[in-house]
PDB file of N, CA and C in Angstrom:
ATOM      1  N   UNK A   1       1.261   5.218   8.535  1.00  0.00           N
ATOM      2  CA  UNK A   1       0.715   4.753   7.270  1.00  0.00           C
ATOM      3  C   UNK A   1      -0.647   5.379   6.982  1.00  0.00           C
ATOM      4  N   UNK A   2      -1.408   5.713   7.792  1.00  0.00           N
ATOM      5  CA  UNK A   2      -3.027   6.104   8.176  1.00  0.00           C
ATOM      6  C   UNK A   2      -2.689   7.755   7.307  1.00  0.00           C
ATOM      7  N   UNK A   3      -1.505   8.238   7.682  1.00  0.00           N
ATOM      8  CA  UNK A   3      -1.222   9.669   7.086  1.00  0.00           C
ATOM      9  C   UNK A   3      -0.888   9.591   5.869  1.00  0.00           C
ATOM     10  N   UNK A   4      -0.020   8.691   5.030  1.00  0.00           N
ATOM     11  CA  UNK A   4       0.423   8.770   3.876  1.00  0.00           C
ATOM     12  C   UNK A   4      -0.914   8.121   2.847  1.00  0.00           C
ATOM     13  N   UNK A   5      -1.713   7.106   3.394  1.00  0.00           N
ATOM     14  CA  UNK A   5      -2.913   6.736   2.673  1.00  0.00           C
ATOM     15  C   UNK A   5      -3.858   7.802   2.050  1.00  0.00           C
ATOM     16  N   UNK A   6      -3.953   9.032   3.296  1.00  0.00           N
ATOM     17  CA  UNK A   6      -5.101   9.993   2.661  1.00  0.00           C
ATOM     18  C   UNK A   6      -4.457  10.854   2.073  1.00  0.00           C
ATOM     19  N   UNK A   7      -3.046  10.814   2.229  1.00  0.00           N
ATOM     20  CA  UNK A   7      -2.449  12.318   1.271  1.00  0.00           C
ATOM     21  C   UNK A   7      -2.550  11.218  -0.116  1.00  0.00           C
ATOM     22  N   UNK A   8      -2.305   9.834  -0.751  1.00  0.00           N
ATOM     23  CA  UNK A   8      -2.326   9.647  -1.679  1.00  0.00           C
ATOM     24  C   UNK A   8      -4.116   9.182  -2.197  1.00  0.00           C
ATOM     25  N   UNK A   9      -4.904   8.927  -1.456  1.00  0.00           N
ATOM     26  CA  UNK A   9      -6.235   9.183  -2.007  1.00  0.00           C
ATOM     27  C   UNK A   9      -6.183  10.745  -2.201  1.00  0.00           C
ATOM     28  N   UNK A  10      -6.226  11.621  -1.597  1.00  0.00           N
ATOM     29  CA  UNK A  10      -5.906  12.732  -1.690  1.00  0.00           C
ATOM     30  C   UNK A  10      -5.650  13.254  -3.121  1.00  0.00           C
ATOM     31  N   UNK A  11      -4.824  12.698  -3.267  1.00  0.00           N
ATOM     32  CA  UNK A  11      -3.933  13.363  -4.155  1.00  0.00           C
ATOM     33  C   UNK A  11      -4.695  12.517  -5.788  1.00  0.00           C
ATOM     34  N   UNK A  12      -4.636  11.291  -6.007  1.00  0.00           N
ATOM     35  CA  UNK A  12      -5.735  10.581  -6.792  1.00  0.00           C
ATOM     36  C   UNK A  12      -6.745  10.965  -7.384  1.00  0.00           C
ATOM     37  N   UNK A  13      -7.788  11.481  -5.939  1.00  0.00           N
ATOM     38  CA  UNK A  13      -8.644  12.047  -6.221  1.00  0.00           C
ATOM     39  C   UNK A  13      -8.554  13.753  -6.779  1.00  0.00           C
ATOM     40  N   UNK A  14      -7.728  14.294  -6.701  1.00  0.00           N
ATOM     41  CA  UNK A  14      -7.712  15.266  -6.875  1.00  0.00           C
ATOM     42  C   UNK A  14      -7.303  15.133  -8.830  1.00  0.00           C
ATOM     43  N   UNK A  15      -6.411  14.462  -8.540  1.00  0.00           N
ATOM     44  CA  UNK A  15      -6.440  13.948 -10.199  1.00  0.00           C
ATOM     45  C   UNK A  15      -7.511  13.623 -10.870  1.00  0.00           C
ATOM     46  N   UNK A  16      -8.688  13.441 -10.214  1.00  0.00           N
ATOM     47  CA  UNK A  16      -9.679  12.695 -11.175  1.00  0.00           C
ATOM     48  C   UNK A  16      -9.652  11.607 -11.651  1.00  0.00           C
ATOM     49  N   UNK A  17      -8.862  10.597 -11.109  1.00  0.00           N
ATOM     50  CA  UNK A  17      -8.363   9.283 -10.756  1.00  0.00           C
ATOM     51  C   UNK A  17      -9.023   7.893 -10.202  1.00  0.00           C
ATOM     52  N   UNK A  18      -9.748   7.254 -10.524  1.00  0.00           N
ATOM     53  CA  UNK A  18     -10.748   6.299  -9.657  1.00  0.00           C
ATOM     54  C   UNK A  18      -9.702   5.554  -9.305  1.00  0.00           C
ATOM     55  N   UNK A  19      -9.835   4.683  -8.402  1.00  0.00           N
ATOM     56  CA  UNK A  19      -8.870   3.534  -7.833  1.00  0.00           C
ATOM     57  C   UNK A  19      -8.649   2.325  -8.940  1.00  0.00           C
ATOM     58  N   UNK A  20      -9.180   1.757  -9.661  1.00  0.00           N
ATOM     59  CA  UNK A  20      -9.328   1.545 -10.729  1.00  0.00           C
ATOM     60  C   UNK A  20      -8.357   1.828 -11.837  1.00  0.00           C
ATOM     61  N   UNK A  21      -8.351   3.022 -12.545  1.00  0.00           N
ATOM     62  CA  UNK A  21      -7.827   3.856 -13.376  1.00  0.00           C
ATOM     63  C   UNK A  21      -6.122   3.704 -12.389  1.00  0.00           C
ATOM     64  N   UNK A  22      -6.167   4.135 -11.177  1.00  0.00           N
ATOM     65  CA  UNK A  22      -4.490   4.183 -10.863  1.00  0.00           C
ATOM     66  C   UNK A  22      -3.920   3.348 -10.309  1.00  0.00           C
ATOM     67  N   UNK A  23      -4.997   2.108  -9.799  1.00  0.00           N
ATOM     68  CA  UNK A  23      -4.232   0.833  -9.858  1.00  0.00           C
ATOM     69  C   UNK A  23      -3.705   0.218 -11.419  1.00  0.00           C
ATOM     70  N   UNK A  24      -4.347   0.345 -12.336  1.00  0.00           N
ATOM     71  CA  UNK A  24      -3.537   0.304 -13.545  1.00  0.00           C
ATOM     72  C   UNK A  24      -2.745   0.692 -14.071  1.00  0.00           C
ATOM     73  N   UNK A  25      -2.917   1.802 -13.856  1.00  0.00           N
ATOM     74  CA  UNK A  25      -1.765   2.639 -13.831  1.00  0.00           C
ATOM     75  C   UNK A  25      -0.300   2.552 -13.655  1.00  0.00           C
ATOM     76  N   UNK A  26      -0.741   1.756 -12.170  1.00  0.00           N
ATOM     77  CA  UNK A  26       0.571   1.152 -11.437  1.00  0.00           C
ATOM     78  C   UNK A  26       1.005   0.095 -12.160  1.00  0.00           C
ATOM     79  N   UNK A  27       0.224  -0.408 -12.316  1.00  0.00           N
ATOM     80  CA  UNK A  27       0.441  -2.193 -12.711  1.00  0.00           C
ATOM     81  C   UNK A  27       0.185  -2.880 -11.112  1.00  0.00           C
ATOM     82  N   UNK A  28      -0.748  -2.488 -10.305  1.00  0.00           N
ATOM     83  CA  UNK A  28      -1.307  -3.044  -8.868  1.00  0.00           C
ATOM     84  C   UNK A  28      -2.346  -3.251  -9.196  1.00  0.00           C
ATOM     85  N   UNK A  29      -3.025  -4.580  -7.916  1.00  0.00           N
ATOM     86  CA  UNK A  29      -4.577  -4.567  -7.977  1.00  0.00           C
ATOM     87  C   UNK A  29      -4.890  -3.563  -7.216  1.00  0.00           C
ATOM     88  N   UNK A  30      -6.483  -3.558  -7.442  1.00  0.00           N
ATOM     89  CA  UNK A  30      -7.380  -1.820  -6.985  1.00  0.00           C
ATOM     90  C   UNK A  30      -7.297  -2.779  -5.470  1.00  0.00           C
ATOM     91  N   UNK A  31      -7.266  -3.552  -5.119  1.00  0.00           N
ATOM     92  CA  UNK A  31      -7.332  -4.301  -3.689  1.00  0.00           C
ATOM     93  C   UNK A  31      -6.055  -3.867  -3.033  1.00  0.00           C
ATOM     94  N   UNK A  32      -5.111  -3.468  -3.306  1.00  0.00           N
ATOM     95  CA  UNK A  32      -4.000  -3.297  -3.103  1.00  0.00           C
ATOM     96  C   UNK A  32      -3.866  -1.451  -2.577  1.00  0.00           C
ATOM     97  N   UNK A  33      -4.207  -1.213  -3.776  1.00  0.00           N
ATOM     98  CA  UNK A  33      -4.265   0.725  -3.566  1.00  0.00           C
ATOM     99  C   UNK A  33      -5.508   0.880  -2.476  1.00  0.00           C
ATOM    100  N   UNK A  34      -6.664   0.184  -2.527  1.00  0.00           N
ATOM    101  CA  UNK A  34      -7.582   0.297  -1.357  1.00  0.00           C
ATOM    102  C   UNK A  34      -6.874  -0.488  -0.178  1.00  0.00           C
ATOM    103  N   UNK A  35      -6.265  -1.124   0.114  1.00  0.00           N
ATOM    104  CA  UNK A  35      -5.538  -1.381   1.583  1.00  0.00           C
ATOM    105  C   UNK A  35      -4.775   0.059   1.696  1.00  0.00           C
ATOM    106  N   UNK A  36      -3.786   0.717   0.649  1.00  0.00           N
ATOM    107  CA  UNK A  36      -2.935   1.742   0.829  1.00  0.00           C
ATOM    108  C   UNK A  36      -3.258   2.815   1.495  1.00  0.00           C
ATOM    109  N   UNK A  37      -4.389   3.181   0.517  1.00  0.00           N
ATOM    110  CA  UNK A  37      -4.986   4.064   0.699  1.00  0.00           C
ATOM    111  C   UNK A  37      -6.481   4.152   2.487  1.00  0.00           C
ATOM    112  N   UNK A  38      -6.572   3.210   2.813  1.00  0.00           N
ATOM    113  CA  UNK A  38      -6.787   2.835   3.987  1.00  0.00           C
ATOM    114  C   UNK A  38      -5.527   3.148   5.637  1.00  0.00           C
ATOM    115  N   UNK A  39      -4.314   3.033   4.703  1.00  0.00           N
ATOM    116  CA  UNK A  39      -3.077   2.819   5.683  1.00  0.00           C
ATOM    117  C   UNK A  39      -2.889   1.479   6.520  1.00  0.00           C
ATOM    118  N   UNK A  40      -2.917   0.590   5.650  1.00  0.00           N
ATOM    119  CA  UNK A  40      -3.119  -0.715   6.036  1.00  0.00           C
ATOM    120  C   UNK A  40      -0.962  -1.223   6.014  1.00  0.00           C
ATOM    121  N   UNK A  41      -0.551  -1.951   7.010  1.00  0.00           N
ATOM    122  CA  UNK A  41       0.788  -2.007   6.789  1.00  0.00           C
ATOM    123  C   UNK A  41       0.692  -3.008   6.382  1.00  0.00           C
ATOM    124  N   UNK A  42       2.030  -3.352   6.070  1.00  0.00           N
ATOM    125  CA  UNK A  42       2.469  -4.918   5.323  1.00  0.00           C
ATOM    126  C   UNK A  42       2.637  -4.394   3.771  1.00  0.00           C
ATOM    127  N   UNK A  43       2.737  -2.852   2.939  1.00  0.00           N
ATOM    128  CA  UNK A  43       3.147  -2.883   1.722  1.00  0.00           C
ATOM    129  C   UNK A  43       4.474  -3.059   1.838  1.00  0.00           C
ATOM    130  N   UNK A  44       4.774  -3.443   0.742  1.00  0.00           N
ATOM    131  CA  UNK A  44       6.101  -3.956   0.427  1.00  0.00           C
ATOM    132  C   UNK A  44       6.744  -1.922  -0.340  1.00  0.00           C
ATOM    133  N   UNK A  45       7.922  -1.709   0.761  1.00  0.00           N
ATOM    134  CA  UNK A  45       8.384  -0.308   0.296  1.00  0.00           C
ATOM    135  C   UNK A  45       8.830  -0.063  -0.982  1.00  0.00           C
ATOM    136  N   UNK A  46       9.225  -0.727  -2.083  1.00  0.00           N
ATOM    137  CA  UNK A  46       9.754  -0.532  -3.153  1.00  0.00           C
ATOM    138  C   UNK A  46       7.660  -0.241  -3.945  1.00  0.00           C
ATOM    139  N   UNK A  47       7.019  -0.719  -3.659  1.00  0.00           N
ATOM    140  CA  UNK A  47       5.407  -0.196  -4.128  1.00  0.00           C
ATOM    141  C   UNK A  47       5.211   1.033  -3.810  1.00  0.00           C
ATOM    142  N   UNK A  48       5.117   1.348  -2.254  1.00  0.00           N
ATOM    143  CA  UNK A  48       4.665   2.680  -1.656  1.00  0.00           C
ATOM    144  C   UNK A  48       5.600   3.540  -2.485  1.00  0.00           C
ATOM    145  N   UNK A  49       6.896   3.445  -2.585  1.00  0.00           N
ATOM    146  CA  UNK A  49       7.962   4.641  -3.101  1.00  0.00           C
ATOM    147  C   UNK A  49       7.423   4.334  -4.796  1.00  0.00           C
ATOM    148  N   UNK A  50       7.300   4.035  -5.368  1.00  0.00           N
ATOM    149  CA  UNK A  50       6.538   3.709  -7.333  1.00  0.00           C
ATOM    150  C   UNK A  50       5.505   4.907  -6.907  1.00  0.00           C
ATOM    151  N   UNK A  51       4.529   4.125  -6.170  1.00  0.00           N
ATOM    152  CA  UNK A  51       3.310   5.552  -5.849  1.00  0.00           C
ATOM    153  C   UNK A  51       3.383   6.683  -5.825  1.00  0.00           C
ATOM    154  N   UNK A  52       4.453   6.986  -4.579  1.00  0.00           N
ATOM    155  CA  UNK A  52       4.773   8.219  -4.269  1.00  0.00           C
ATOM    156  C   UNK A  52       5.390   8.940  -5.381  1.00  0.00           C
ATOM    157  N   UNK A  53       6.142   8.013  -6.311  1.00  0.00           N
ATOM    158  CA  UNK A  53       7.032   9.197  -7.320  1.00  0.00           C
ATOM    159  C   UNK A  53       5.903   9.282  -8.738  1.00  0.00           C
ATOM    160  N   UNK A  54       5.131   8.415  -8.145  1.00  0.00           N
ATOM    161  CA  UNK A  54       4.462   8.446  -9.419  1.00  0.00           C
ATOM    162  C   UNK A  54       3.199   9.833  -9.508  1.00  0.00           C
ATOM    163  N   UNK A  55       2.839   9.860  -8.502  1.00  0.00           N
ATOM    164  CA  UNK A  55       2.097  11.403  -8.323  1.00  0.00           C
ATOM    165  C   UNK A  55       3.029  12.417  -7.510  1.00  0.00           C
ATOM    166  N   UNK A  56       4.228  11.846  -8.112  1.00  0.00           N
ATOM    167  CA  UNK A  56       4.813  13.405  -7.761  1.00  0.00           C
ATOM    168  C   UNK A  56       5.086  13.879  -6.148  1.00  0.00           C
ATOM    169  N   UNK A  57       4.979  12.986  -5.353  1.00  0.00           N
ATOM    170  CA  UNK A  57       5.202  13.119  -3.796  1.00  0.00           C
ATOM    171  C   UNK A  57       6.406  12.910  -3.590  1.00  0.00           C
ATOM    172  N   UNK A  58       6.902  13.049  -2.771  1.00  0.00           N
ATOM    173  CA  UNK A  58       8.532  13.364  -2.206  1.00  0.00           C
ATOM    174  C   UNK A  58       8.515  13.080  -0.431  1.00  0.00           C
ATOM    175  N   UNK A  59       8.769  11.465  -0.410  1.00  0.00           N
ATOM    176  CA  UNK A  59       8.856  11.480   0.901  1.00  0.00           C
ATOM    177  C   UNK A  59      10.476  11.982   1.313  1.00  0.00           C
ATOM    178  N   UNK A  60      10.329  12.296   3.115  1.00  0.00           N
ATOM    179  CA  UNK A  60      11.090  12.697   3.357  1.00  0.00           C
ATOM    180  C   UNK A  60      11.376  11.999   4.577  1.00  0.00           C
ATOM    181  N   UNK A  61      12.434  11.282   5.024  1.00  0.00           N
ATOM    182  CA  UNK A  61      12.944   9.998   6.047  1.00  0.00           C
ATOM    183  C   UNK A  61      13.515  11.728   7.432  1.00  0.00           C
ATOM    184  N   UNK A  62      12.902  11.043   8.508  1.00  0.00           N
ATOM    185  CA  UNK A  62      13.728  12.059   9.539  1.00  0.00           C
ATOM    186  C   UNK A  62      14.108  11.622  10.433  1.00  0.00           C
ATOM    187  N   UNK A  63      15.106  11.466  11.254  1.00  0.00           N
ATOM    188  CA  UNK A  63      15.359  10.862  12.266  1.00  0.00           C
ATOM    189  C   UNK A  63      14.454  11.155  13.831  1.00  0.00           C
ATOM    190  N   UNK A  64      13.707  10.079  14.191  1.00  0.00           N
ATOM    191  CA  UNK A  64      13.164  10.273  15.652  1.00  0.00           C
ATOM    192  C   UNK A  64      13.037  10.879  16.643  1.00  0.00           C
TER     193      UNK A  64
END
């Protein structure tokens, strides 16, 4: 989670994006995208995957 948090601050910021601006975005609180973006667990996966498609990221599931 610690890895996918900074590729999507990452990626946010690179947008020119405050936490703010793309928690609204979402329709999330900025308390919410700052746990994410931290890599904090306990998001609920149907959120993290909204995020991810929403800037355009493409996770990819691999087996162990």
């Amino acid at each position: 989670m610690v890895e996918i948090g900074a590729l999507l601050r990452a990626e946010r910021a690179s947008r020119g994006l405050s936490q703010a601006d793309m928690a609204a975005r979402l329709g999330v609180s900025r308390q919410m995208l700052v746990s994410l973006e931290a890599g904090a667990e306990g998001t609920a996966a149907g959120t993290l995957l909204r995020i991810l498609t929403d800037l355009g990221i493409v996770l990819i599931a691999l087996p162990a």
